[in-house]
Amino acid sequence: MGIKAAFMVPHPPLIIPSVGRGGEKQITQTTEAYERVGKEIADLAPETIVIISPHSIMYSDYFHISPGDGAIGSFADFGAPQERFSETYDTEFVQKLELLLDRSGFPGGTLGERDKKLDHGTMVPLYFIRKYCQTGKIIRIGLSGMPLTDHYKLGTYIRKISEELGRSTVIVASGDLSHKLKDDGPYGFDPAGPVYDEKIMDAASKADFGAMLEFDEDLLNKSAECGHRSFVIMAGAFDGVDVKAEALSHQDVTGVGYGICIFKPGEVNEQRRFLNKLAAGINTSDESPYVRLARAVIEKFIRTRKRLSFPSELPEGLEEALPPEAVSEKAGAFVSVHENGMLRGCIGTIGPVQDSIAEEIISNAISAVSRDPRFNAVREDELGLLEINVDILGKPEYIDGPDQLDVKRYGVIVTCGSKCGLLLPDLEGVDTVDYQIKIAMQKGGIVPSDNYRLQRFEVIRYK
């Protein structure tokens, strides 16, 4: 038993005839592929159907699993109240999964439900499934704002519980592709749109789940994709096994991409442990001494909750590798932590508050992984996936206006009374001075009408 198959499907309400009222005819290819999915699931006769939906409850730092015994829903919001659903949840599966997540320190569970009704990301797949398959309780899981690696890990937990319970399980990864495929589409056009669709369909058709993990966050944002994180959770459920993939359809006639693929597991294959491959790809041997210091501090703190004693607990050879100014000089410093290309924590000081640069790095490294209010604290299972940067700041200087800034060379500090916002230089996606200032103002809670002042500063970035 365990995961019998998985299905990558879209969720356009338009595809339901009573909603589309003839408009569904323009995506006949998608409809035909969806019918095939419904029949395939019926043939598998699953006991549990896990539906991952971008339109279920979503939090930035938590994966929501719908609680309770079941839920109802309809397409009333789309003008078809007669299309109704009443689904029973697999409560034992949910309880076991929530317990496993809690024991693992993984941020997910049944807390925080805001709307019990089934969402259209769940109901569109169910429309086709229930045409052919009336059996199988469901589980409904939402996405999060956390890194793709955490979505993949959630998939591994789902599979673990499926196997422990001996459940015959299928996974339905609900999600549209890019929403930016045509000028006359509902969301307009962006060049990233067709690029995303081509890349995701190529990865899906080859079951290249490692490639799914490596999609650039900027591409995901610009393409306005909907389902990528659903697909990655699904991919995690096949960690370490061969997968046979079959791409059934891809359409973009509405300006939104709809892709349908079927995935079936094969034999165990240790070469398909994609999180292990990501960790192995992070080369720490070439890291600068300042980054090695930050990493040593972070690893000790996450594992023991204790601060590294400097210099007595430094890794062998690091004390000699640090430059003399590490202990003889003071400066502001920022420690930035990324996981799989996504920011995971960043804390720093504009000016020195510790007795040396080394102590500044130590203090801010701990804060970056445990006290950044935008993120949950870094977990021990994430340590092997972290990429770390250390920025040592020069002394800020006041400037007369934006024309004295350069996004590649200078960071900016915007101040207004007691409010202050800072942005480092040379950040991915920050291409103009106006955008740099805008982000710094947002971080400081400063509005454009405020009478603010600008400072610039240079940094030395260590990787």
PDB file of C-alpha atoms in Angstrom, residues 21-156:
ATOM      1  CA  ARG A  21     -21.939  27.832 -20.167  1.00  0.00           C
ATOM      2  CA  GLY A  22     -20.200  26.963 -23.419  1.00  0.00           C
ATOM      3  CA  GLY A  23     -16.888  28.632 -22.568  1.00  0.00           C
ATOM      4  CA  GLU A  24     -15.526  25.234 -21.526  1.00  0.00           C
ATOM      5  CA  LYS A  25     -15.436  24.212 -25.182  1.00  0.00           C
ATOM      6  CA  GLN A  26     -12.267  26.224 -25.725  1.00  0.00           C
ATOM      7  CA  ILE A  27     -10.390  23.886 -23.364  1.00  0.00           C
ATOM      8  CA  THR A  28     -11.716  20.571 -24.659  1.00  0.00           C
ATOM      9  CA  GLN A  29      -8.242  19.032 -24.615  1.00  0.00           C
ATOM     10  CA  THR A  30      -7.961  19.764 -20.896  1.00  0.00           C
ATOM     11  CA  THR A  31     -11.431  18.329 -20.272  1.00  0.00           C
ATOM     12  CA  GLU A  32     -10.584  15.114 -22.087  1.00  0.00           C
ATOM     13  CA  ALA A  33      -7.385  14.718 -20.093  1.00  0.00           C
ATOM     14  CA  TYR A  34      -9.293  15.387 -16.865  1.00  0.00           C
ATOM     15  CA  GLU A  35     -11.777  12.649 -17.752  1.00  0.00           C
ATOM     16  CA  ARG A  36      -8.821  10.289 -18.100  1.00  0.00           C
ATOM     17  CA  VAL A  37      -7.631  11.304 -14.615  1.00  0.00           C
ATOM     18  CA  GLY A  38     -11.060  10.554 -13.124  1.00  0.00           C
ATOM     19  CA  LYS A  39     -11.105   7.104 -14.706  1.00  0.00           C
ATOM     20  CA  GLU A  40      -7.522   6.358 -13.617  1.00  0.00           C
ATOM     21  CA  ILE A  41      -8.360   7.203 -10.004  1.00  0.00           C
ATOM     22  CA  ALA A  42     -11.487   5.045 -10.171  1.00  0.00           C
ATOM     23  CA  ASP A  43      -9.396   2.112 -11.411  1.00  0.00           C
ATOM     24  CA  LEU A  44      -7.020   2.552  -8.454  1.00  0.00           C
ATOM     25  CA  ALA A  45      -9.948   2.616  -5.981  1.00  0.00           C
ATOM     26  CA  PRO A  46      -8.002   4.603  -3.384  1.00  0.00           C
ATOM     27  CA  GLU A  47      -8.942   4.623   0.268  1.00  0.00           C
ATOM     28  CA  THR A  48      -7.561   8.155   0.662  1.00  0.00           C
ATOM     29  CA  ILE A  49      -7.344  11.034  -1.800  1.00  0.00           C
ATOM     30  CA  VAL A  50      -4.950  13.793  -0.726  1.00  0.00           C
ATOM     31  CA  ILE A  51      -5.844  17.042  -2.492  1.00  0.00           C
ATOM     32  CA  ILE A  52      -3.294  19.845  -2.309  1.00  0.00           C
ATOM     33  CA  SER A  53      -4.921  23.167  -3.147  1.00  0.00           C
ATOM     34  CA  PRO A  54      -3.502  26.690  -3.482  1.00  0.00           C
ATOM     35  CA  HIS A  55      -6.969  27.985  -2.596  1.00  0.00           C
ATOM     36  CA  SER A  56      -7.274  26.231   0.738  1.00  0.00           C
ATOM     37  CA  ILE A  57      -6.177  28.063   3.883  1.00  0.00           C
ATOM     38  CA  MET A  58      -2.671  29.444   3.372  1.00  0.00           C
ATOM     39  CA  TYR A  59      -0.212  30.902   5.868  1.00  0.00           C
ATOM     40  CA  SER A  60       3.255  32.283   5.302  1.00  0.00           C
ATOM     41  CA  ASP A  61       4.855  30.034   7.908  1.00  0.00           C
ATOM     42  CA  TYR A  62       2.508  27.063   8.379  1.00  0.00           C
ATOM     43  CA  PHE A  63       0.909  24.286   6.315  1.00  0.00           C
ATOM     44  CA  HIS A  64      -2.797  24.056   7.059  1.00  0.00           C
ATOM     45  CA  ILE A  65      -4.550  20.687   6.986  1.00  0.00           C
ATOM     46  CA  SER A  66      -8.335  20.936   7.074  1.00  0.00           C
ATOM     47  CA  PRO A  67      -9.708  19.603  10.382  1.00  0.00           C
ATOM     48  CA  GLY A  68     -13.003  17.982  11.278  1.00  0.00           C
ATOM     49  CA  ASP A  69     -14.948  15.050   9.902  1.00  0.00           C
ATOM     50  CA  GLY A  70     -15.619  16.546   6.495  1.00  0.00           C
ATOM     51  CA  ALA A  71     -16.739  19.577   4.523  1.00  0.00           C
ATOM     52  CA  ILE A  72     -19.265  20.751   1.984  1.00  0.00           C
ATOM     53  CA  GLY A  73     -18.972  23.181  -0.898  1.00  0.00           C
ATOM     54  CA  SER A  74     -20.529  24.346  -4.135  1.00  0.00           C
ATOM     55  CA  PHE A  75     -19.847  26.485  -7.167  1.00  0.00           C
ATOM     56  CA  ALA A  76     -22.395  29.077  -6.009  1.00  0.00           C
ATOM     57  CA  ASP A  77     -19.722  31.778  -6.168  1.00  0.00           C
ATOM     58  CA  PHE A  78     -19.347  30.944  -9.868  1.00  0.00           C
ATOM     59  CA  GLY A  79     -23.069  30.978 -10.648  1.00  0.00           C
ATOM     60  CA  ALA A  80     -23.687  27.237 -10.330  1.00  0.00           C
ATOM     61  CA  PRO A  81     -25.034  26.482  -6.832  1.00  0.00           C
ATOM     62  CA  GLN A  82     -26.434  23.182  -8.089  1.00  0.00           C
ATOM     63  CA  GLU A  83     -22.910  21.769  -8.328  1.00  0.00           C
ATOM     64  CA  ARG A  84     -22.513  20.629  -4.730  1.00  0.00           C
ATOM     65  CA  PHE A  85     -20.053  18.466  -2.840  1.00  0.00           C
ATOM     66  CA  SER A  86     -20.138  16.759   0.511  1.00  0.00           C
ATOM     67  CA  GLU A  87     -16.859  15.070   1.406  1.00  0.00           C
ATOM     68  CA  THR A  88     -15.677  12.986   4.347  1.00  0.00           C
ATOM     69  CA  TYR A  89     -12.160  13.528   5.665  1.00  0.00           C
ATOM     70  CA  ASP A  90      -9.769  10.708   6.547  1.00  0.00           C
ATOM     71  CA  THR A  91      -9.503  11.786  10.172  1.00  0.00           C
ATOM     72  CA  GLU A  92      -7.123   9.003  11.213  1.00  0.00           C
ATOM     73  CA  PHE A  93      -4.673   9.950   8.472  1.00  0.00           C
ATOM     74  CA  VAL A  94      -4.911  13.621   9.445  1.00  0.00           C
ATOM     75  CA  GLN A  95      -4.334  12.887  13.132  1.00  0.00           C
ATOM     76  CA  LYS A  96      -1.305  10.700  12.394  1.00  0.00           C
ATOM     77  CA  LEU A  97       0.136  13.271   9.995  1.00  0.00           C
ATOM     78  CA  GLU A  98      -0.342  16.132  12.449  1.00  0.00           C
ATOM     79  CA  LEU A  99       1.330  14.123  15.202  1.00  0.00           C
ATOM     80  CA  LEU A 100       4.310  13.331  12.945  1.00  0.00           C
ATOM     81  CA  LEU A 101       4.706  16.980  11.964  1.00  0.00           C
ATOM     82  CA  ASP A 102       4.576  18.031  15.610  1.00  0.00           C
ATOM     83  CA  ARG A 103       7.171  15.452  16.645  1.00  0.00           C
ATOM     84  CA  SER A 104       9.419  16.566  13.802  1.00  0.00           C
ATOM     85  CA  GLY A 105       9.136  20.255  14.700  1.00  0.00           C
ATOM     86  CA  PHE A 106       7.660  20.875  11.264  1.00  0.00           C
ATOM     87  CA  PRO A 107       5.212  23.806  10.985  1.00  0.00           C
ATOM     88  CA  GLY A 108       1.982  22.169   9.902  1.00  0.00           C
ATOM     89  CA  GLY A 109      -1.312  20.919  11.304  1.00  0.00           C
ATOM     90  CA  THR A 110      -5.014  21.619  11.680  1.00  0.00           C
ATOM     91  CA  LEU A 111      -4.783  24.959  13.491  1.00  0.00           C
ATOM     92  CA  GLY A 112      -6.131  28.216  12.115  1.00  0.00           C
ATOM     93  CA  GLU A 113      -8.972  27.190   9.844  1.00  0.00           C
ATOM     94  CA  ARG A 114     -10.745  30.321   8.595  1.00  0.00           C
ATOM     95  CA  ASP A 115     -13.207  28.791   6.142  1.00  0.00           C
ATOM     96  CA  LYS A 116     -14.586  25.243   6.389  1.00  0.00           C
ATOM     97  CA  LYS A 117     -16.119  25.234   2.906  1.00  0.00           C
ATOM     98  CA  LEU A 118     -14.393  23.367   0.106  1.00  0.00           C
ATOM     99  CA  ASP A 119     -12.471  25.697  -2.215  1.00  0.00           C
ATOM    100  CA  HIS A 120     -12.570  25.556  -6.020  1.00  0.00           C
ATOM    101  CA  GLY A 121      -9.000  24.264  -6.134  1.00  0.00           C
ATOM    102  CA  THR A 122     -10.393  21.178  -4.411  1.00  0.00           C
ATOM    103  CA  MET A 123     -13.820  21.009  -6.056  1.00  0.00           C
ATOM    104  CA  VAL A 124     -12.728  21.145  -9.698  1.00  0.00           C
ATOM    105  CA  PRO A 125     -10.637  17.960  -9.328  1.00  0.00           C
ATOM    106  CA  LEU A 126     -13.457  16.377  -7.294  1.00  0.00           C
ATOM    107  CA  TYR A 127     -15.932  17.109 -10.077  1.00  0.00           C
ATOM    108  CA  PHE A 128     -14.051  14.759 -12.379  1.00  0.00           C
ATOM    109  CA  ILE A 129     -13.040  12.265  -9.701  1.00  0.00           C
ATOM    110  CA  ARG A 130     -16.571  11.781  -8.384  1.00  0.00           C
ATOM    111  CA  LYS A 131     -17.936  11.177 -11.865  1.00  0.00           C
ATOM    112  CA  TYR A 132     -16.155   7.854 -11.810  1.00  0.00           C
ATOM    113  CA  CYS A 133     -15.034   7.168  -8.232  1.00  0.00           C
ATOM    114  CA  GLN A 134     -17.415   7.483  -5.279  1.00  0.00           C
ATOM    115  CA  THR A 135     -15.094   5.832  -2.761  1.00  0.00           C
ATOM    116  CA  GLY A 136     -12.132   7.278  -0.898  1.00  0.00           C
ATOM    117  CA  LYS A 137     -12.086   9.796   1.903  1.00  0.00           C
ATOM    118  CA  ILE A 138     -10.201  13.008   1.237  1.00  0.00           C
ATOM    119  CA  ILE A 139      -7.545  15.094   2.937  1.00  0.00           C
ATOM    120  CA  ARG A 140      -7.271  18.786   2.030  1.00  0.00           C
ATOM    121  CA  ILE A 141      -3.924  20.531   2.463  1.00  0.00           C
ATOM    122  CA  GLY A 142      -2.958  24.121   1.709  1.00  0.00           C
ATOM    123  CA  LEU A 143       0.334  25.683   0.699  1.00  0.00           C
ATOM    124  CA  SER A 144       2.599  28.074   2.603  1.00  0.00           C
ATOM    125  CA  GLY A 145       5.037  30.908   1.971  1.00  0.00           C
ATOM    126  CA  MET A 146       7.920  28.710   3.110  1.00  0.00           C
ATOM    127  CA  PRO A 147      10.732  27.492   0.825  1.00  0.00           C
ATOM    128  CA  LEU A 148      10.131  24.878  -1.831  1.00  0.00           C
ATOM    129  CA  THR A 149      12.284  22.490   0.168  1.00  0.00           C
ATOM    130  CA  ASP A 150       9.717  22.539   2.992  1.00  0.00           C
ATOM    131  CA  HIS A 151       6.913  21.795   0.544  1.00  0.00           C
ATOM    132  CA  TYR A 152       8.915  18.812  -0.677  1.00  0.00           C
ATOM    133  CA  LYS A 153       9.474  17.652   2.920  1.00  0.00           C
ATOM    134  CA  LEU A 154       5.730  17.783   3.574  1.00  0.00           C
ATOM    135  CA  GLY A 155       5.286  15.350   0.702  1.00  0.00           C
ATOM    136  CA  THR A 156       7.720  12.925   2.345  1.00  0.00           C
TER     137      THR A 156
END
